[in-house]
Amino acid sequence: MTNTLELTVNGTVRLLQHPGERTLLDVLRDELGLKGAKYGCGKAQCGACTVLIDGSPARACMLRAKRAVGHDVTTLEGLADPVTGALSLVQRAFLECEGAQCGYCLNGMVMTAAALLRNNPSPTREDIRAALRHNLCRCGTHLEIIASVERAAELMRGAQHD
């Protein structure tokens, strides 16, 4: 069965023809060409597929695309400035602090950090660890990831004073 869905992705309304049971991850990657969210485990356990739905982290690998109708979906690509393409402060902090080695977990870490910092501009290390606890990093760069989130918080607080 094929139907039309209207999804708001990165601030743009998209009309999509797709089989009703496709996952949001499949639609984002295959139909919209947004490759930031990764297929990791297919069981919503690793965090590689994390997107923001109305500002909260969600696992796109298990979420049916039709469940995102009426909600704002933000992908890794949507964090950057839509006009200039400049990376968000969270993305810049991860690059500056070398927050990933292979990069496979990076999407989930960045998206989860963006959501955390939107709600808590001055998180403690425990807040950061708690927010990221469901995101797996197989390379073991957890210290760099935590430092990246701390740096992003600093940059964001500094930007508020400019």
CSV table of C-alpha atoms in Angstrom, one decimal:
chain,number,residue,atom,x,y,z
A,1,MET,CA,0.0,0.0,0.0
A,2,THR,CA,1.4,3.4,-1.0
A,3,ASN,CA,0.3,6.7,0.4
A,4,THR,CA,1.5,10.3,0.6
A,5,LEU,CA,3.1,11.6,3.7
A,6,GLU,CA,3.8,15.2,4.6
A,7,LEU,CA,6.9,15.4,6.8
A,8,THR,CA,8.6,18.5,8.1
A,9,VAL,CA,12.4,17.7,7.9
A,10,ASN,CA,14.9,20.4,8.8
A,11,GLY,CA,12.3,23.1,8.6
A,12,THR,CA,11.1,22.1,5.1
A,13,VAL,CA,7.8,20.4,4.3
A,14,ARG,CA,8.4,17.4,2.2
A,15,LEU,CA,5.6,15.4,0.4
A,16,LEU,CA,6.7,11.8,0.1
A,17,GLN,CA,5.3,8.8,-1.7
A,18,HIS,CA,6.3,5.7,0.3
A,19,PRO,CA,5.1,2.4,1.5
A,20,GLY,CA,3.4,3.0,4.8
A,21,GLU,CA,5.6,0.9,7.0
A,22,ARG,CA,9.0,2.3,6.0
A,23,THR,CA,11.1,3.5,8.9
A,24,LEU,CA,11.9,7.2,9.2
A,25,LEU,CA,15.6,6.3,8.8
A,26,ASP,CA,14.9,4.6,5.5
A,27,VAL,CA,12.9,7.6,4.2
A,28,LEU,CA,15.6,10.1,5.4
A,29,ARG,CA,18.5,8.2,3.9
A,30,ASP,CA,16.9,6.7,0.7
A,31,GLU,CA,14.3,9.2,-0.3
A,32,LEU,CA,15.7,12.5,1.0
A,33,GLY,CA,19.4,11.8,0.7
A,34,LEU,CA,20.1,12.8,4.3
A,35,LYS,CA,22.9,10.5,5.3
A,36,GLY,CA,23.7,11.9,8.8
A,37,ALA,CA,21.6,9.3,10.6
A,38,LYS,CA,23.2,5.9,10.4
A,39,TYR,CA,21.9,2.4,10.5
A,40,GLY,CA,23.7,0.8,13.4
A,41,CYS,CA,21.7,-2.0,15.0
A,42,GLY,CA,18.2,-1.7,13.7
A,43,LYS,CA,16.9,-2.2,17.3
A,44,ALA,CA,17.0,1.3,18.7
A,45,GLN,CA,19.9,0.4,21.0
A,46,CYS,CA,23.0,2.0,19.7
A,47,GLY,CA,21.9,5.6,18.9
A,48,ALA,CA,23.6,5.9,15.5
A,49,CYS,CA,20.2,6.7,13.9
A,50,THR,CA,19.2,9.4,16.4
A,51,VAL,CA,17.2,12.4,15.0
A,52,LEU,CA,15.3,15.0,16.9
A,53,ILE,CA,11.5,15.0,16.9
A,54,ASP,CA,10.2,18.2,18.2
A,55,GLY,CA,13.6,18.8,19.8
A,56,SER,CA,13.8,15.4,21.6
A,57,PRO,CA,16.1,12.5,20.6
A,58,ALA,CA,14.3,9.6,18.8
A,59,ARG,CA,15.6,6.5,17.2
A,60,ALA,CA,14.8,6.7,13.5
A,61,CYS,CA,15.6,3.0,12.8
A,62,MET,CA,12.5,1.8,14.7
A,63,LEU,CA,10.2,4.7,14.1
A,64,ARG,CA,7.7,4.4,11.3
A,65,ALA,CA,7.9,7.5,9.1
A,66,LYS,CA,4.1,7.9,9.3
A,67,ARG,CA,4.6,8.5,13.1
A,68,ALA,CA,6.6,11.7,12.3
A,69,VAL,CA,3.7,13.3,10.5
A,70,GLY,CA,2.8,16.6,12.3
A,71,HIS,CA,6.1,16.8,14.0
A,72,ASP,CA,9.4,18.6,13.3
A,73,VAL,CA,12.2,16.2,12.4
A,74,THR,CA,15.7,17.5,12.7
A,75,THR,CA,18.7,15.6,11.3
A,76,LEU,CA,22.4,16.1,11.7
A,77,GLU,CA,22.3,18.1,8.4
A,78,GLY,CA,19.6,20.4,9.9
A,79,LEU,CA,21.8,21.6,12.8
A,80,ALA,CA,23.9,23.6,10.4
A,81,ASP,CA,22.9,27.1,9.3
A,82,PRO,CA,20.5,26.6,6.4
A,83,VAL,CA,21.7,29.8,4.6
A,84,THR,CA,25.5,29.7,5.1
A,85,GLY,CA,26.0,26.0,5.8
A,86,ALA,CA,28.0,26.9,8.9
A,87,LEU,CA,28.2,24.1,11.4
A,88,SER,CA,26.3,24.5,14.6
A,89,LEU,CA,28.2,25.2,17.8
A,90,VAL,CA,27.7,21.6,18.9
A,91,GLN,CA,29.1,20.3,15.6
A,92,ARG,CA,32.1,22.6,15.8
A,93,ALA,CA,32.8,21.6,19.4
A,94,PHE,CA,32.9,17.9,18.3
A,95,LEU,CA,35.4,18.7,15.6
A,96,GLU,CA,37.5,20.9,17.8
A,97,CYS,CA,37.7,18.3,20.6
A,98,GLU,CA,38.1,15.4,18.2
A,99,GLY,CA,34.9,13.8,19.7
A,100,ALA,CA,34.9,10.8,17.4
A,101,GLN,CA,37.4,8.4,15.8
A,102,CYS,CA,35.5,6.4,13.2
A,103,GLY,CA,32.5,8.7,13.3
A,104,TYR,CA,29.8,6.1,13.2
A,105,CYS,CA,28.4,7.1,16.6
A,106,LEU,CA,28.9,10.8,15.9
A,107,ASN,CA,25.4,11.5,14.6
A,108,GLY,CA,23.8,10.1,17.7
A,109,MET,CA,26.2,11.8,20.0
A,110,VAL,CA,25.8,15.2,18.4
A,111,MET,CA,22.0,15.0,18.1
A,112,THR,CA,21.6,13.9,21.7
A,113,ALA,CA,24.0,16.6,22.8
A,114,ALA,CA,22.1,19.2,20.9
A,115,ALA,CA,18.9,18.2,22.6
A,116,LEU,CA,20.6,18.2,26.0
A,117,LEU,CA,22.1,21.6,25.6
A,118,ARG,CA,18.8,23.1,24.3
A,119,ASN,CA,17.2,22.1,27.6
A,120,ASN,CA,20.2,22.4,29.9
A,121,PRO,CA,22.8,25.0,28.8
A,122,SER,CA,25.1,24.2,31.8
A,123,PRO,CA,25.1,20.4,32.2
A,124,THR,CA,27.3,18.7,34.7
A,125,ARG,CA,29.4,15.7,33.6
A,126,GLU,CA,26.8,13.5,35.2
A,127,ASP,CA,24.1,15.2,33.1
A,128,ILE,CA,26.1,14.6,30.0
A,129,ARG,CA,26.8,10.9,30.9
A,130,ALA,CA,23.1,10.4,31.6
A,131,ALA,CA,22.0,12.0,28.3
A,132,LEU,CA,24.4,9.9,26.3
A,133,ARG,CA,24.0,6.6,28.2
A,134,HIS,CA,22.1,5.0,25.3
A,135,ASN,CA,24.5,6.0,22.6
A,136,LEU,CA,27.3,3.5,22.0
A,137,CYS,CA,30.8,4.4,20.9
A,138,ARG,CA,32.7,1.3,19.9
A,139,CYS,CA,36.0,3.2,19.6
A,140,GLY,CA,36.0,4.2,23.2
A,141,THR,CA,36.2,8.0,22.8
A,142,HIS,CA,33.9,8.7,25.7
A,143,LEU,CA,36.2,11.2,27.4
A,144,GLU,CA,36.5,13.2,24.1
A,145,ILE,CA,32.8,13.0,23.6
A,146,ILE,CA,32.1,14.4,27.1
A,147,ALA,CA,34.7,17.1,26.5
A,148,SER,CA,33.0,18.0,23.2
A,149,VAL,CA,29.7,18.4,24.9
A,150,GLU,CA,31.3,20.6,27.6
A,151,ARG,CA,33.0,22.7,25.0
A,152,ALA,CA,29.7,23.0,23.0
A,153,ALA,CA,28.0,24.3,26.2
A,154,GLU,CA,30.8,26.9,26.7
A,155,LEU,CA,30.5,28.0,23.1
A,156,MET,CA,26.7,28.3,23.3
A,157,ARG,CA,26.8,30.3,26.6
A,158,GLY,CA,29.4,32.6,25.0
A,159,ALA,CA,27.2,33.1,21.9
A,160,GLN,CA,24.4,34.2,24.2
A,161,HIS,CA,26.6,37.0,25.5
A,162,ASP,CA,27.7,38.3,22.1
